[in-house]
mmCIF file of C-alpha atoms in Angstrom:
data_model
loop_
_atom_site.group_PDB
_atom_site.id
_atom_site.type_symbol
_atom_site.label_atom_id
_atom_site.label_comp_id
_atom_site.label_asym_id
_atom_site.label_seq_id
_atom_site.Cartn_x
_atom_site.Cartn_y
_atom_site.Cartn_z
ATOM 1 C CA UNK A 77 97.408 162.825 54.670
ATOM 2 C CA UNK A 78 95.700 159.467 54.576
ATOM 3 C CA UNK A 79 95.882 157.502 57.783
ATOM 4 C CA UNK A 80 95.578 153.760 58.339
ATOM 5 C CA UNK A 81 94.150 154.097 61.840
ATOM 6 C CA UNK A 82 90.625 152.773 62.323
ATOM 7 C CA UNK A 83 87.783 155.149 63.151
ATOM 8 C CA UNK A 84 86.889 155.134 66.844
ATOM 9 C CA UNK A 85 83.495 153.538 66.188
ATOM 10 C CA UNK A 86 84.884 150.493 64.411
ATOM 11 C CA UNK A 87 87.860 149.929 66.697
ATOM 12 C CA UNK A 88 86.831 146.880 68.787
ATOM 13 C CA UNK A 89 85.759 144.656 65.895
ATOM 14 C CA UNK A 90 88.834 145.329 63.797
ATOM 15 C CA UNK A 91 91.243 145.035 66.681
ATOM 16 C CA UNK A 92 89.678 141.858 67.985
ATOM 17 C CA UNK A 93 89.610 140.334 64.505
ATOM 18 C CA UNK A 94 93.297 141.114 64.101
ATOM 19 C CA UNK A 95 94.109 139.677 67.517
ATOM 20 C CA UNK A 96 92.121 136.524 66.835
ATOM 21 C CA UNK A 97 94.042 136.064 63.613
ATOM 22 C CA UNK A 98 97.378 136.551 65.382
ATOM 23 C CA UNK A 99 96.363 134.129 68.123
ATOM 24 C CA UNK A 100 95.177 131.465 65.679
ATOM 25 C CA UNK A 101 98.392 131.848 63.672
ATOM 26 C CA UNK A 102 100.332 131.394 66.895
ATOM 27 C CA UNK A 103 98.424 128.217 67.743
ATOM 28 C CA UNK A 104 98.921 126.803 64.248
ATOM 29 C CA UNK A 105 102.625 127.570 64.362
ATOM 30 C CA UNK A 106 102.962 126.082 67.848
ATOM 31 C CA UNK A 107 101.723 122.597 66.968
ATOM 32 C CA UNK A 108 102.805 120.305 64.176
ATOM 33 C CA UNK A 109 100.010 118.301 62.554
ATOM 34 C CA UNK A 110 100.191 114.650 63.555
ATOM 35 C CA UNK A 111 101.647 112.249 61.031
ATOM 36 C CA UNK A 112 99.064 109.935 59.466
ATOM 37 C CA UNK A 113 98.979 106.732 57.432
ATOM 38 C CA UNK A 114 100.252 107.434 53.912
ATOM 39 C CA UNK A 115 102.384 110.394 55.008
ATOM 40 C CA UNK A 116 106.120 110.366 54.594
ATOM 41 C CA UNK A 117 108.033 109.816 57.818
ATOM 42 C CA UNK A 118 110.807 112.330 58.434
ATOM 43 C CA UNK A 119 114.192 111.122 57.271
ATOM 44 C CA UNK A 120 115.995 109.704 60.304
ATOM 45 C CA UNK A 121 119.351 110.821 58.960
ATOM 46 C CA UNK A 122 118.297 114.444 59.516
ATOM 47 C CA UNK A 123 118.163 113.928 63.272
ATOM 48 C CA UNK A 124 120.819 113.424 65.892
ATOM 49 C CA UNK A 125 120.408 110.510 68.272
ATOM 50 C CA UNK A 126 122.311 109.114 71.203
ATOM 51 C CA UNK A 127 122.872 105.408 71.508
ATOM 52 C CA UNK A 128 123.113 102.698 68.880
ATOM 53 C CA UNK A 129 124.018 103.616 65.299
ATOM 54 C CA UNK A 130 121.104 103.771 62.896
ATOM 55 C CA UNK A 131 120.600 100.458 61.109
ATOM 56 C CA UNK A 132 120.582 100.010 57.350
ATOM 57 C CA UNK A 133 117.031 100.756 56.252
ATOM 58 C CA UNK A 134 117.244 100.407 52.491
ATOM 59 C CA UNK A 135 114.590 98.085 51.126
ATOM 60 C CA UNK A 136 113.330 97.212 54.610
ATOM 61 C CA UNK A 137 110.061 97.492 56.422
ATOM 62 C CA UNK A 138 110.888 99.696 59.375
ATOM 63 C CA UNK A 139 109.102 99.793 62.691
ATOM 64 C CA UNK A 140 109.911 102.972 64.612
ATOM 65 C CA UNK A 141 108.752 102.662 68.190
ATOM 66 C CA UNK A 142 108.598 105.736 70.429
ATOM 67 C CA UNK A 143 108.858 104.803 74.082
ATOM 68 C CA UNK A 144 109.938 105.967 77.529
ATOM 69 C CA UNK A 145 110.870 104.194 80.740
ATOM 70 C CA UNK A 146 107.972 105.804 82.643
ATOM 71 C CA UNK A 147 105.371 104.539 80.199
ATOM 72 C CA UNK A 148 103.662 101.470 81.601
ATOM 73 C CA UNK A 149 102.470 99.891 78.316
ATOM 74 C CA UNK A 150 106.080 100.018 77.031
ATOM 75 C CA UNK A 151 106.827 97.228 79.493
ATOM 76 C CA UNK A 152 104.405 95.058 77.559
ATOM 77 C CA UNK A 153 105.335 96.154 74.055
ATOM 78 C CA UNK A 154 109.106 95.818 74.453
ATOM 79 C CA UNK A 155 109.119 92.030 74.872
ATOM 80 C CA UNK A 156 106.701 91.799 71.964
ATOM 81 C CA UNK A 157 108.967 93.897 69.764
ATOM 82 C CA UNK A 158 111.914 91.713 70.746
ATOM 83 C CA UNK A 159 109.889 88.679 69.732
ATOM 84 C CA UNK A 160 109.082 90.354 66.385
ATOM 85 C CA UNK A 161 112.733 91.213 65.870
ATOM 86 C CA UNK A 162 113.803 87.588 66.346
ATOM 87 C CA UNK A 163 111.050 86.306 64.132
ATOM 88 C CA UNK A 164 111.105 88.757 61.247
ATOM 89 C CA UNK A 165 114.503 90.466 61.066
ATOM 90 C CA UNK A 166 115.645 87.949 58.451
ATOM 91 C CA UNK A 167 112.525 88.640 56.437
ATOM 92 C CA UNK A 168 113.392 92.339 56.182
ATOM 93 C CA UNK A 169 111.955 93.920 59.315
ATOM 94 C CA UNK A 170 114.039 96.558 61.064
ATOM 95 C CA UNK A 171 112.928 97.720 64.495
ATOM 96 C CA UNK A 172 114.219 101.008 65.823
ATOM 97 C CA UNK A 173 113.226 102.042 69.336
ATOM 98 C CA UNK A 174 113.368 105.792 69.927
ATOM 99 C CA UNK A 175 113.594 106.657 73.600
ATOM 100 C CA UNK A 176 112.037 109.861 74.920
ATOM 101 C CA UNK A 177 113.343 109.838 78.494
ATOM 102 C CA UNK A 178 114.851 112.999 79.909
ATOM 103 C CA UNK A 179 117.512 110.960 81.663
ATOM 104 C CA UNK A 180 119.892 108.555 80.005
ATOM 105 C CA UNK A 181 120.051 106.581 83.257
ATOM 106 C CA UNK A 182 116.306 105.970 83.220
ATOM 107 C CA UNK A 183 116.603 104.483 79.753
ATOM 108 C CA UNK A 184 119.565 102.327 80.776
ATOM 109 C CA UNK A 185 117.731 100.983 83.821
ATOM 110 C CA UNK A 186 114.696 100.110 81.742
ATOM 111 C CA UNK A 187 116.868 98.297 79.208
ATOM 112 C CA UNK A 188 118.511 96.311 81.996
ATOM 113 C CA UNK A 189 115.103 95.084 83.046
ATOM 114 C CA UNK A 190 113.807 94.597 79.506
ATOM 115 C CA UNK A 191 116.864 93.807 77.408
ATOM 116 C CA UNK A 192 116.440 93.909 73.637
ATOM 117 C CA UNK A 193 118.670 93.121 70.688
ATOM 118 C CA UNK A 194 117.245 95.632 68.217
ATOM 119 C CA UNK A 195 118.764 99.131 68.013
ATOM 120 C CA UNK A 196 117.697 101.653 70.623
ATOM 121 C CA UNK A 197 118.421 105.357 70.215
ATOM 122 C CA UNK A 198 117.640 108.323 72.406
ATOM 123 C CA UNK A 199 115.958 111.381 70.960
ATOM 124 C CA UNK A 200 117.470 113.629 73.611
ATOM 125 C CA UNK A 201 116.545 116.869 71.840
ATOM 126 C CA UNK A 202 112.933 115.646 71.344
ATOM 127 C CA UNK A 203 113.243 116.801 67.765
ATOM 128 C CA UNK A 204 111.928 113.680 66.022
ATOM 129 C CA UNK A 205 109.054 113.094 68.429
ATOM 130 C CA UNK A 206 107.953 116.710 68.037
ATOM 131 C CA UNK A 207 108.253 116.556 64.266
ATOM 132 C CA UNK A 208 106.163 113.389 64.104
ATOM 133 C CA UNK A 209 103.863 114.749 66.828
ATOM 134 C CA UNK A 210 103.412 111.370 68.428
ATOM 135 C CA UNK A 211 99.928 111.022 69.939
ATOM 136 C CA UNK A 212 101.103 109.034 72.963
ATOM 137 C CA UNK A 213 103.729 106.633 74.210
ATOM 138 C CA UNK A 214 104.312 104.008 73.102
ATOM 139 C CA UNK A 215 103.441 104.474 69.437
ATOM 140 C CA UNK A 216 104.876 102.414 66.607
ATOM 141 C CA UNK A 217 105.087 103.642 63.032
ATOM 142 C CA UNK A 218 105.463 100.933 60.406
ATOM 143 C CA UNK A 219 107.141 102.335 57.327
ATOM 144 C CA UNK A 220 107.578 100.970 53.836
ATOM 145 C CA UNK A 221 111.032 101.059 52.161
ATOM 146 C CA UNK A 222 110.242 104.537 50.805
ATOM 147 C CA UNK A 223 109.516 105.922 54.244
ATOM 148 C CA UNK A 224 105.714 106.053 53.801
ATOM 149 C CA UNK A 225 103.710 105.283 56.920
ATOM 150 C CA UNK A 226 101.880 101.984 56.437
ATOM 151 C CA UNK A 227 100.381 101.787 59.899
ATOM 152 C CA UNK A 228 100.379 103.545 63.238
ATOM 153 C CA UNK A 229 99.998 101.296 66.256
ATOM 154 C CA UNK A 230 99.331 102.618 69.740
ATOM 155 C CA UNK A 231 100.909 100.669 72.564
ATOM 156 C CA UNK A 232 97.847 99.738 74.503
ATOM 157 C CA UNK A 233 96.219 98.328 71.388
ATOM 158 C CA UNK A 234 99.355 96.400 70.418
ATOM 159 C CA UNK A 235 99.401 94.723 73.809
ATOM 160 C CA UNK A 236 95.703 93.871 73.620
ATOM 161 C CA UNK A 237 95.816 92.509 70.059
ATOM 162 C CA UNK A 238 99.217 90.862 69.865
ATOM 163 C CA UNK A 239 98.251 88.243 67.296
ATOM 164 C CA UNK A 240 96.569 90.801 65.063
ATOM 165 C CA UNK A 241 99.604 93.077 65.281
ATOM 166 C CA UNK A 242 102.035 90.270 64.422
ATOM 167 C CA UNK A 243 99.822 89.221 61.509
ATOM 168 C CA UNK A 244 99.766 92.801 60.207
ATOM 169 C CA UNK A 245 103.542 93.086 60.330
ATOM 170 C CA UNK A 246 103.872 89.735 58.589
ATOM 171 C CA UNK A 247 101.476 90.910 55.891
ATOM 172 C CA UNK A 248 103.518 94.064 55.280
ATOM 173 C CA UNK A 249 106.665 91.960 54.983
ATOM 174 C CA UNK A 250 105.041 89.608 52.505
ATOM 175 C CA UNK A 251 103.771 92.515 50.425
ATOM 176 C CA UNK A 252 107.260 94.012 50.441
ATOM 177 C CA UNK A 253 108.800 90.726 49.295
ATOM 178 C CA UNK A 254 106.291 90.496 46.435
ATOM 179 C CA UNK A 255 106.879 94.102 45.380
ATOM 180 C CA UNK A 256 109.168 94.471 42.330
ATOM 181 C CA UNK B 942 101.291 161.553 65.373
ATOM 182 C CA UNK B 943 99.856 164.956 66.302
ATOM 183 C CA UNK B 944 99.659 165.765 62.610
ATOM 184 C CA UNK B 945 97.805 162.510 61.959
ATOM 185 C CA UNK B 946 95.344 163.179 64.767
ATOM 186 C CA UNK B 947 94.709 166.734 63.583
ATOM 187 C CA UNK B 948 94.202 165.474 60.044
ATOM 188 C CA UNK B 949 91.838 162.710 61.250
ATOM 189 C CA UNK B 950 90.022 165.138 63.489
ATOM 190 C CA UNK B 951 89.528 167.484 60.566
ATOM 191 C CA UNK B 952 88.266 164.622 58.370
ATOM 192 C CA UNK B 953 85.930 163.116 60.941
ATOM 193 C CA UNK B 954 84.648 166.376 62.340
ATOM 194 C CA UNK B 955 85.563 165.301 65.899
ATOM 195 C CA UNK B 956 87.564 167.532 68.270
ATOM 196 C CA UNK B 957 91.265 166.588 68.291
ATOM 197 C CA UNK B 958 91.264 165.886 72.038
ATOM 198 C CA UNK B 959 88.369 163.458 71.782
ATOM 199 C CA UNK B 960 89.970 161.657 68.859
ATOM 200 C CA UNK B 961 93.262 161.360 70.728
ATOM 201 C CA UNK B 962 91.419 159.832 73.683
ATOM 202 C CA UNK B 963 89.683 157.370 71.376
ATOM 203 C CA UNK B 964 92.986 156.347 69.823
ATOM 204 C CA UNK B 965 94.561 155.941 73.244
ATOM 205 C CA UNK B 966 91.618 153.743 74.242
ATOM 206 C CA UNK B 967 92.090 151.737 71.051
ATOM 207 C CA UNK B 968 95.761 151.212 71.829
ATOM 208 C CA UNK B 969 95.034 150.231 75.438
ATOM 209 C CA UNK B 970 92.349 147.790 74.281
ATOM 210 C CA UNK B 971 94.729 146.274 71.760
ATOM 211 C CA UNK B 972 97.511 145.814 74.312
ATOM 212 C CA UNK B 973 95.121 144.467 76.953
ATOM 213 C CA UNK B 974 93.539 141.959 74.610
ATOM 214 C CA UNK B 975 96.942 140.913 73.339
ATOM 215 C CA UNK B 976 98.182 140.324 76.904
ATOM 216 C CA UNK B 977 95.088 138.226 77.668
ATOM 217 C CA UNK B 978 95.508 136.137 74.528
ATOM 218 C CA UNK B 979 99.209 135.698 75.199
ATOM 219 C CA UNK B 980 98.286 134.378 78.638
ATOM 220 C CA UNK B 981 95.903 131.897 77.026
ATOM 221 C CA UNK B 982 98.838 130.333 75.203
ATOM 222 C CA UNK B 983 99.881 128.881 78.567
ATOM 223 C CA UNK B 984 96.824 126.612 78.446
ATOM 224 C CA UNK B 985 98.353 124.195 75.928
ATOM 225 C CA UNK B 986 98.240 120.454 76.460
ATOM 226 C CA UNK B 987 101.259 118.710 77.893
ATOM 227 C CA UNK B 988 102.800 116.756 75.049
ATOM 228 C CA UNK B 989 102.716 112.968 75.426
ATOM 229 C CA UNK B 990 106.500 112.761 75.620
ATOM 230 C CA UNK B 991 106.568 115.383 78.396
ATOM 231 C CA UNK B 992 104.339 113.446 80.772
ATOM 232 C CA UNK B 993 107.084 111.730 82.718
ATOM 233 C CA UNK B 994 106.447 113.822 85.831
ATOM 234 C CA UNK B 995 102.737 113.012 85.655
ATOM 235 C CA UNK B 996 103.527 109.316 85.304
ATOM 236 C CA UNK B 997 105.821 109.355 88.314
ATOM 237 C CA UNK B 998 105.057 107.020 91.202
ATOM 238 C CA UNK B 999 104.711 109.955 93.600
ATOM 239 C CA UNK B 1000 101.822 111.289 91.522
ATOM 240 C CA UNK B 1001 99.747 108.189 92.275
ATOM 241 C CA UNK B 1002 97.026 108.792 94.856
ATOM 242 C CA UNK B 1003 97.285 105.171 96.058
ATOM 243 C CA UNK B 1004 101.065 105.090 96.510
ATOM 244 C CA UNK B 1005 100.892 104.793 100.307
ATOM 245 C CA UNK B 1006 98.510 102.101 101.606
ATOM 246 C CA UNK B 1007 98.294 103.593 105.131
ATOM 247 C CA UNK B 1008 97.441 107.073 103.872
ATOM 248 C CA UNK B 1009 95.051 105.500 101.410
ATOM 249 C CA UNK B 1010 93.246 103.610 104.180
ATOM 250 C CA UNK B 1011 93.045 106.747 106.309
ATOM 251 C CA UNK B 1012 91.636 108.770 103.447
ATOM 252 C CA UNK B 1013 89.154 106.032 102.687
ATOM 253 C CA UNK B 1014 88.019 106.006 106.313
ATOM 254 C CA UNK B 1015 87.584 109.780 106.397
ATOM 255 C CA UNK B 1016 85.795 109.685 103.082
ATOM 256 C CA UNK B 1017 83.168 107.166 104.010
ATOM 257 C CA UNK B 1018 82.768 108.699 107.487
ATOM 258 C CA UNK B 1019 82.095 112.168 106.180
ATOM 259 C CA UNK B 1020 80.181 111.526 102.987
ATOM 260 C CA UNK B 1021 76.913 110.795 104.786
ATOM 261 C CA UNK B 1022 74.688 108.047 103.441
ATOM 262 C CA UNK B 1023 76.558 107.597 100.166
ATOM 263 C CA UNK B 1024 79.029 105.427 101.963
ATOM 264 C CA UNK B 1025 82.258 106.638 100.439
ATOM 265 C CA UNK B 1026 84.040 105.226 97.465
ATOM 266 C CA UNK B 1027 83.483 101.552 97.827
ATOM 267 C CA UNK B 1028 82.309 100.838 101.356
ATOM 268 C CA UNK B 1029 78.658 101.012 102.344
ATOM 269 C CA UNK B 1030 77.874 102.910 105.540
ATOM 270 C CA UNK B 1031 75.786 105.555 107.191
ATOM 271 C CA UNK B 1032 78.395 108.277 107.499
ATOM 272 C CA UNK B 1033 78.343 108.179 111.296
ATOM 273 C CA UNK B 1034 82.107 108.199 111.672
ATOM 274 C CA UNK B 1035 81.944 105.465 114.303
ATOM 275 C CA UNK B 1036 84.167 102.906 112.571
#
């Protein structure tokens, strides 16, 4: 009878190779690859959110901002996003803030201090943020009307280069207007 | 299993008892290594959206000015001629 067991002399190498493979497979399965520029953003309609209803996104440039009340740079980016919303919403920019707080109260308190008029939803199940594998908070993903990622902006950089960020958004909007 | 070991023992020319011991060692090694690797999976990074506890005010080392001043004093008193974090001194502990 043929057996599949390894010979005693070759045991450690084979076993360790198998274990390494299992471990690597586990690590790969545990972490989603981070979304990059040019990738397709997950469809928001596939996720369940608390809070405001999802806005109409068809034909719009969409800025999805991941934030949390405990994130210090969010206190700087939120007023900037509000400013962008007022300035560019008529030109086709939709801002959607996705909150990642564990507590709904924490989000509400933050919004009292930094009120905004663009839609804010709460990703209470952390499904979207895990799918996108956001590198840090806050992070903004600027999407074209087809859901392709045009740019990924990290909060600290947005706050440091406000003018550059606004100019970039404006450029995306102009390109979208020119597109057939 | 006994049949397999006998068959393997016959093929390899090793005594059945020795082969059984080797297989038991192989199994123990496999389980041990697997347990170690499974433990390593606890060393994953905290995801950015799970860092709320780390960002909490109570996690700040400078949250209490009095404690901070006391720590600073002890630091520069005990760290000899380096003078502590930001204050120059001889480490005599006399301040």
